Coordinates of N, CA and C in Angstrom, one line a residue:
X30 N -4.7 -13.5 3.9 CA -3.3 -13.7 3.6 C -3.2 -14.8 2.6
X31 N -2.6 -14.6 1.5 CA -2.2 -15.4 0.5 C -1.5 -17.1 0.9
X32 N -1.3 -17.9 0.6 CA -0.8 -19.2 1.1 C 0.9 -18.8 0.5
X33 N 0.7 -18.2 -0.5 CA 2.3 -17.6 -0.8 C 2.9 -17.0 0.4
X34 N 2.7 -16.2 1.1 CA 2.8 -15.8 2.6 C 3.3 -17.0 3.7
X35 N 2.5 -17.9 3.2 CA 2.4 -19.0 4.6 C 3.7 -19.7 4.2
X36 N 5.2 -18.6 4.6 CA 6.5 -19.3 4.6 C 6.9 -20.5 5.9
X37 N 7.7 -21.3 5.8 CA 8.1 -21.9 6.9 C 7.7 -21.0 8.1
X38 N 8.7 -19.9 8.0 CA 9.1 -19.0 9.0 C 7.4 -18.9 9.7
X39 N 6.3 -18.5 8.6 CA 5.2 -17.4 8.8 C 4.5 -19.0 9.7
X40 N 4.4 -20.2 9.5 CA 4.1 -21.3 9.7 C 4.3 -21.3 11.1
X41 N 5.5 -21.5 11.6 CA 5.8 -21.6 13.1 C 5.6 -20.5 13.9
X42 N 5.4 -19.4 13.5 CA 5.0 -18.1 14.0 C 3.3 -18.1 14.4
X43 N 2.9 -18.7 13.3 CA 1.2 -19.2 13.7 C 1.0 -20.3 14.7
X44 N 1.9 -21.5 14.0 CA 1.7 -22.7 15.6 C 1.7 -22.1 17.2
X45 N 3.2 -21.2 17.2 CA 3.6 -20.2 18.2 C 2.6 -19.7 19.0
X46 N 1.4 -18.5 18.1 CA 1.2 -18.0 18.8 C -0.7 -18.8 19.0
X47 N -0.5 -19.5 18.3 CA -1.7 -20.2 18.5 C -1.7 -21.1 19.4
X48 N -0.7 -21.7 19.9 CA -0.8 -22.5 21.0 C -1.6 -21.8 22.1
X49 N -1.3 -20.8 22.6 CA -2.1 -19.8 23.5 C -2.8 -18.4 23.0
X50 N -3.7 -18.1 22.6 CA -3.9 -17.0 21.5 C -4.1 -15.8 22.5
X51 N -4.2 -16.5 23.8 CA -4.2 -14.7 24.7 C -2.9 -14.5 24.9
X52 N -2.1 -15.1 24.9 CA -0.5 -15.2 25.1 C -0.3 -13.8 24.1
X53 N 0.5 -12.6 25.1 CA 1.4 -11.6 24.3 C 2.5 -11.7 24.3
X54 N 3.0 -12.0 23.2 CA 5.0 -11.7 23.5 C 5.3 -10.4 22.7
X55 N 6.7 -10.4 23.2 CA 7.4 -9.3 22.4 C 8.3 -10.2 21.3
X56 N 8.7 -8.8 20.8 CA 9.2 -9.8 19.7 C 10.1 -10.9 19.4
X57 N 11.8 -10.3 20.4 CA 12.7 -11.5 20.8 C 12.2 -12.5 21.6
X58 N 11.1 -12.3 22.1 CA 10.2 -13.9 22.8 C 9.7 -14.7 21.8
X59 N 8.9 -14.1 20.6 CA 8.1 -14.6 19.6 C 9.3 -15.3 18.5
X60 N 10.7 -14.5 18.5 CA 11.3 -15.1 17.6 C 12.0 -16.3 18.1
X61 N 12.0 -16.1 19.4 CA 13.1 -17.5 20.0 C 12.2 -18.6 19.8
X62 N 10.9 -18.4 20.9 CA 9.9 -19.9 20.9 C 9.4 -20.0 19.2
X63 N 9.2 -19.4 18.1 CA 9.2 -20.1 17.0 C 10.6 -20.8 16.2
X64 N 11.3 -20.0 16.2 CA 12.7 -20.4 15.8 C 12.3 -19.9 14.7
X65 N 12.4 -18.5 14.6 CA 12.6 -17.9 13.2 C 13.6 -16.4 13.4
X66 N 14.3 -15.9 12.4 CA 15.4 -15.1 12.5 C 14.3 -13.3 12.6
X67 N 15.4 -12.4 13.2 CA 14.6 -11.3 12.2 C 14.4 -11.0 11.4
X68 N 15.2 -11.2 10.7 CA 15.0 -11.0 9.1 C 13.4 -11.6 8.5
X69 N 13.1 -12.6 9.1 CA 11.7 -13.2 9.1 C 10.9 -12.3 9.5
X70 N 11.0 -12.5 10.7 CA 9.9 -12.0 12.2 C 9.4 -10.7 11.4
X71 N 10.2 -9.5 11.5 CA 9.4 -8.8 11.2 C 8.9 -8.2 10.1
X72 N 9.1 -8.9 9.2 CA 7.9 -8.6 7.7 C 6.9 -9.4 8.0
X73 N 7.1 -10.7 8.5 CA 6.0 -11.3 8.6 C 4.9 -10.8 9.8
X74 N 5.8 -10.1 11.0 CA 4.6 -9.6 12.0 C 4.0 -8.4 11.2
X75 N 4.9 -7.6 10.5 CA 4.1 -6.3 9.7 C 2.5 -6.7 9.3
X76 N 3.2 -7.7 7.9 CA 2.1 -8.5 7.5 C 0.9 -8.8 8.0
X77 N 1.1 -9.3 9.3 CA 0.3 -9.9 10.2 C -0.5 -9.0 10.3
X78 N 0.2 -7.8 11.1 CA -1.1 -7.0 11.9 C -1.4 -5.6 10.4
X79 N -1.1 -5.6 9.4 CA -1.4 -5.1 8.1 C -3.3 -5.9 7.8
X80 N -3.2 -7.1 8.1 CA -4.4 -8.1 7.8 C -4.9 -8.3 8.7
X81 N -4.5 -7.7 10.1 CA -5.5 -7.4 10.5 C -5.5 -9.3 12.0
X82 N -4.7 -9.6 11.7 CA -4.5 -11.3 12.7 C -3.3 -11.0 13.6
X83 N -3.0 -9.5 14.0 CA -2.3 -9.0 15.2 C -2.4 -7.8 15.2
X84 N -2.3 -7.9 16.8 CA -1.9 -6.3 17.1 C -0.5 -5.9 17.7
X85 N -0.3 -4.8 17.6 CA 1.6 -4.3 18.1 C 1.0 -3.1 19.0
X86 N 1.4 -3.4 21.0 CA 1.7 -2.5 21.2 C 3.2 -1.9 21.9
X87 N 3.4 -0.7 21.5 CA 4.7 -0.3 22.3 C 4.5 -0.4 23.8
X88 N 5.8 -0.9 24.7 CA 5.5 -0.6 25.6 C 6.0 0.9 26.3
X89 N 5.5 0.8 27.4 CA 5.8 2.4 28.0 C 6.4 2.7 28.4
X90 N 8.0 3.1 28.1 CA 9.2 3.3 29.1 C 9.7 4.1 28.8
X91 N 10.7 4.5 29.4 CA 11.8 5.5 29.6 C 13.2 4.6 28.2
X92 N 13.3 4.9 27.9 CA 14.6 3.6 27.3 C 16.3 4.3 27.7
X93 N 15.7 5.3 28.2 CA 17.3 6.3 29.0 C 17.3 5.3 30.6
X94 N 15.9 6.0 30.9 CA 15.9 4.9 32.5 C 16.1 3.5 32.1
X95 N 15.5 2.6 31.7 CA 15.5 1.1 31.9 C 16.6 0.4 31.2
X96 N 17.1 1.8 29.9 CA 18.7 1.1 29.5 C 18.3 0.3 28.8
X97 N 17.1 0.0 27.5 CA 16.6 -0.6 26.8 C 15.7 -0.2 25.7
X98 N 15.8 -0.2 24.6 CA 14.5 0.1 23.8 C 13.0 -0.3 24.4
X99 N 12.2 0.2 24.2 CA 11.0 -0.4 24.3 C 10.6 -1.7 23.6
X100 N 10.0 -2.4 24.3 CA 9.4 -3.7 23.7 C 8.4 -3.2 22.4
X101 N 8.1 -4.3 21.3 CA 6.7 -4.1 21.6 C 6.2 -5.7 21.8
X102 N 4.9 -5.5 21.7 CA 3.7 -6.5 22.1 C 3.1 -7.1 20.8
X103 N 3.2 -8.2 20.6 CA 2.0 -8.9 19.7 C 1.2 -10.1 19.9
X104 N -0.1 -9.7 20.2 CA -1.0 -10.6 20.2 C -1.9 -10.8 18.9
X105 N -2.6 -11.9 19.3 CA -3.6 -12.2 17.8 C -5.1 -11.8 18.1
X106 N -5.2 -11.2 17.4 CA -6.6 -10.9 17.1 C -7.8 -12.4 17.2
X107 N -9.4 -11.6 17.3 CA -10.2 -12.9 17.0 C -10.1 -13.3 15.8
X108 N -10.3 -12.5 15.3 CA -10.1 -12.9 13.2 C -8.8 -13.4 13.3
X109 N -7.5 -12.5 13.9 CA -6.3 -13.5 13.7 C -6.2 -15.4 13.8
X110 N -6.8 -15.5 15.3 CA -7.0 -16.7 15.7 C -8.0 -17.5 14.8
X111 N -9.0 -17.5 13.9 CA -9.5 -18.0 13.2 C -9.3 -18.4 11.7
X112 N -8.7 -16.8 11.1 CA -7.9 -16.8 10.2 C -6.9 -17.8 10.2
X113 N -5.7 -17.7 11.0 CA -4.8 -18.3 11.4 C -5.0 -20.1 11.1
X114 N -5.7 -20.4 11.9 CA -6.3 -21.9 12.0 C -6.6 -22.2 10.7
X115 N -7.5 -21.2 9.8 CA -7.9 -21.7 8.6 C -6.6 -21.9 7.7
X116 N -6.1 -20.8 7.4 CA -4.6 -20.6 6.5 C -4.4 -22.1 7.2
X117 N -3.5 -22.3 8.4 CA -2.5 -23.9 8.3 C -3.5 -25.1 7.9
X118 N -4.8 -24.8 8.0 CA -5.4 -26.1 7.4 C -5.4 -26.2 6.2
X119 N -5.4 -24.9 5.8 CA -5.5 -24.9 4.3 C -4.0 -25.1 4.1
X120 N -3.6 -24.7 4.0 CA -1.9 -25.3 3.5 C -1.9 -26.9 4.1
X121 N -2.5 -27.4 5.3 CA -2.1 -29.0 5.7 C -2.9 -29.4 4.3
X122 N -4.1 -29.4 4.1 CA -4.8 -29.9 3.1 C -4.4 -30.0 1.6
X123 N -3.8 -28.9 1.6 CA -3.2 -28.7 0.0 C -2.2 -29.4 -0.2
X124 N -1.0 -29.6 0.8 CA 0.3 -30.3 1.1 C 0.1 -31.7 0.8
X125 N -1.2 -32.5 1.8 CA -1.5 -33.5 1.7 C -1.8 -34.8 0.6
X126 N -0.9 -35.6 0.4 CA -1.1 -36.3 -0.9 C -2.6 -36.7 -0.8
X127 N -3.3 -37.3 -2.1 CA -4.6 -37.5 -1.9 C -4.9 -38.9 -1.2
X128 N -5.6 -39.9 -0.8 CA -6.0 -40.6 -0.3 C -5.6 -41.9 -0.8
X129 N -5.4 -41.9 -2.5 CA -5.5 -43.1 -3.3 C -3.9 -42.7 -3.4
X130 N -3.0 -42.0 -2.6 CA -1.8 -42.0 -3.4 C -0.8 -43.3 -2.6
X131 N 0.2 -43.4 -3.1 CA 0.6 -44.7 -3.0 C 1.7 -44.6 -1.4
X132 N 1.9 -43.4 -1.3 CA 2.5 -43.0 -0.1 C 1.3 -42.9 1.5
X133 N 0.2 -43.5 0.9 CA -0.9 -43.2 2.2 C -0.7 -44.9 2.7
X134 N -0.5 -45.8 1.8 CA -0.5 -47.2 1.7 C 1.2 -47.9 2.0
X135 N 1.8 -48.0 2.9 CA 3.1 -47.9 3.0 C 3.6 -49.8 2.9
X136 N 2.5 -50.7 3.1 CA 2.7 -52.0 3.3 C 3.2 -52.4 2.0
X137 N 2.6 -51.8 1.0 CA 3.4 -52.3 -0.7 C 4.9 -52.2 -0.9
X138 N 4.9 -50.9 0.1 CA 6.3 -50.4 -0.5 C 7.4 -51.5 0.8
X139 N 7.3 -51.9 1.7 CA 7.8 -52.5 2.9 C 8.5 -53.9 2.0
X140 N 6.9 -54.2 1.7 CA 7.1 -55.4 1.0 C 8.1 -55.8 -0.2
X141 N 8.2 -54.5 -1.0 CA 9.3 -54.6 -2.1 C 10.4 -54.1 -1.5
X142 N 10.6 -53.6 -0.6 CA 11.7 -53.2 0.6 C 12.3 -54.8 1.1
X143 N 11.5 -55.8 1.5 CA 11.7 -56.8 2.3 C 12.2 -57.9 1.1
X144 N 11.8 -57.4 -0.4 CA 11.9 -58.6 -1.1 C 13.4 -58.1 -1.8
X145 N 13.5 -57.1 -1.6 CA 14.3 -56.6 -2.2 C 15.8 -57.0 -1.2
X146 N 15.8 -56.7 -0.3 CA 16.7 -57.1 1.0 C 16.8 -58.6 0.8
X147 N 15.9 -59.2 0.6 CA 15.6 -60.9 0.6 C 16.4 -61.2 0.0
X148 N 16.7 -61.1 -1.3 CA 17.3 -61.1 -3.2 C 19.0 -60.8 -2.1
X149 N 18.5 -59.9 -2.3 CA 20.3 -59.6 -1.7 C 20.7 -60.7 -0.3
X150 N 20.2 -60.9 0.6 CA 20.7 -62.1 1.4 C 21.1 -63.3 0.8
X151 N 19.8 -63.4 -0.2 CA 20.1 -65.0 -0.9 C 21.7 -65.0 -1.3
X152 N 21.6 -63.7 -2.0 CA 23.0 -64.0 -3.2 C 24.1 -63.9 -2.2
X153 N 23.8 -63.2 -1.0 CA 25.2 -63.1 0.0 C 25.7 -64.4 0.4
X154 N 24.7 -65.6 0.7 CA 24.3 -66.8 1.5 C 24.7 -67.7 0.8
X155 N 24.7 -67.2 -1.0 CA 24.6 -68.6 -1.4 C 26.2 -68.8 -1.6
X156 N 26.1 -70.7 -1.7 CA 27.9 -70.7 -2.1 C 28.6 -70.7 -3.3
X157 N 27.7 -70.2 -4.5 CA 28.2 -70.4 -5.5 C 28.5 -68.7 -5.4
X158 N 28.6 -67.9 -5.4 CA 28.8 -66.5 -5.3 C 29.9 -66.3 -4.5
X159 N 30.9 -66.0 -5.8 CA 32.4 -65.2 -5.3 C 32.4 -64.3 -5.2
X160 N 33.7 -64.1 -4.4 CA 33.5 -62.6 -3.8 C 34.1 -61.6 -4.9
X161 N 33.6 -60.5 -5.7 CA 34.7 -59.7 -6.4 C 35.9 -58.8 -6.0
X162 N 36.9 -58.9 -6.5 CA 37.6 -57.8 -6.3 C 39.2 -58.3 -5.4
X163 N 38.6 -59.9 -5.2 CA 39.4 -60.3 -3.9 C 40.7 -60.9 -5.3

C-alpha cells in the first residue's frame, strides 16, 4: 500500500487494529474504537483486504430471525500485521524533521521566548512609559 493511502482515517484504523492483531471486530466496532466515519471505513477496509493486510468474514445468520444484517469480521493478516507496522514507521520517519532541524532543539527557541517576554516587562515596569490611548 502506497503512503498516499496512509490517510489519517487509514492511520488510526492500523493503530486500532494493531493494538491487538488477533482481535476481530466488525465493522461498527472498528469504526467507533478508531474514530473514523463510513465513508472512510469502508474503502479503506476494501483496500485493506484487496492487499492482502485483512480478511472479511460474513457472519452466519438469519437477518429475518436476529432482525439485523449480518456482521462482517475483520481481522489482520500476518503480512497485514507486519506490513502494517512497516507503513506507520515509514510514514513516522518520513513526517519526522531531521535531527539537525531546529524544532528537535527547543532551548533556543525558549530562550528568545524568555527574552522576548523580558523586553516586554521591562517597558511595562519602566516609569518613563506612558500609557497610549488613555
Amino acid at each position: 500500500m502506497d503512503q498516499k493511502n496512509l490517510t489519517p482515517a487509514v492511520v488510526r484504523m492500523l493503530q486500532t487494529l494493531l493494538e491487538d492483531p488477533d482481535r476481530i471486530f466488525y465493522a461498527t466496532e472498528l469504526m467507533d474504537a478508531a474514530r473514523v466515519g463510513s465513508g472512510s471505513l469502508y474503502p479503506a477496509l476494501a483496500r485493506l483486504e484487496k492487499a492482502g493486510w485483512v480478511t472479511c468474514e460474513e457472519e452466519d445468520i438469519d437477518p429475518s430471525v436476529e432482525k439485523r444484517p449480518a456482521r462482517h469480521y475483520y481481522q489482520l493478516t500476518g503480512l497485514g500485521v507486519r506490513a502494517a507496522h512497516m507503513a506507520l514507521v515509514e510514514l513516522s520517519n518520513s513526517v519526522r524533521p531531521p535531527a539537525s532541524s531546529p524544532g528537535w532543539g527547543m532551548k533556543p527557541q525558549i530562550n528568545r521566548i524568555g527574552r522576548a517576554f523580558g523586553c516586554f516587562a521591562a517597558k511595562l515596569s519602566s516609569p518613563h512609559t506612558a500609557p497610549r490611548g488613555i
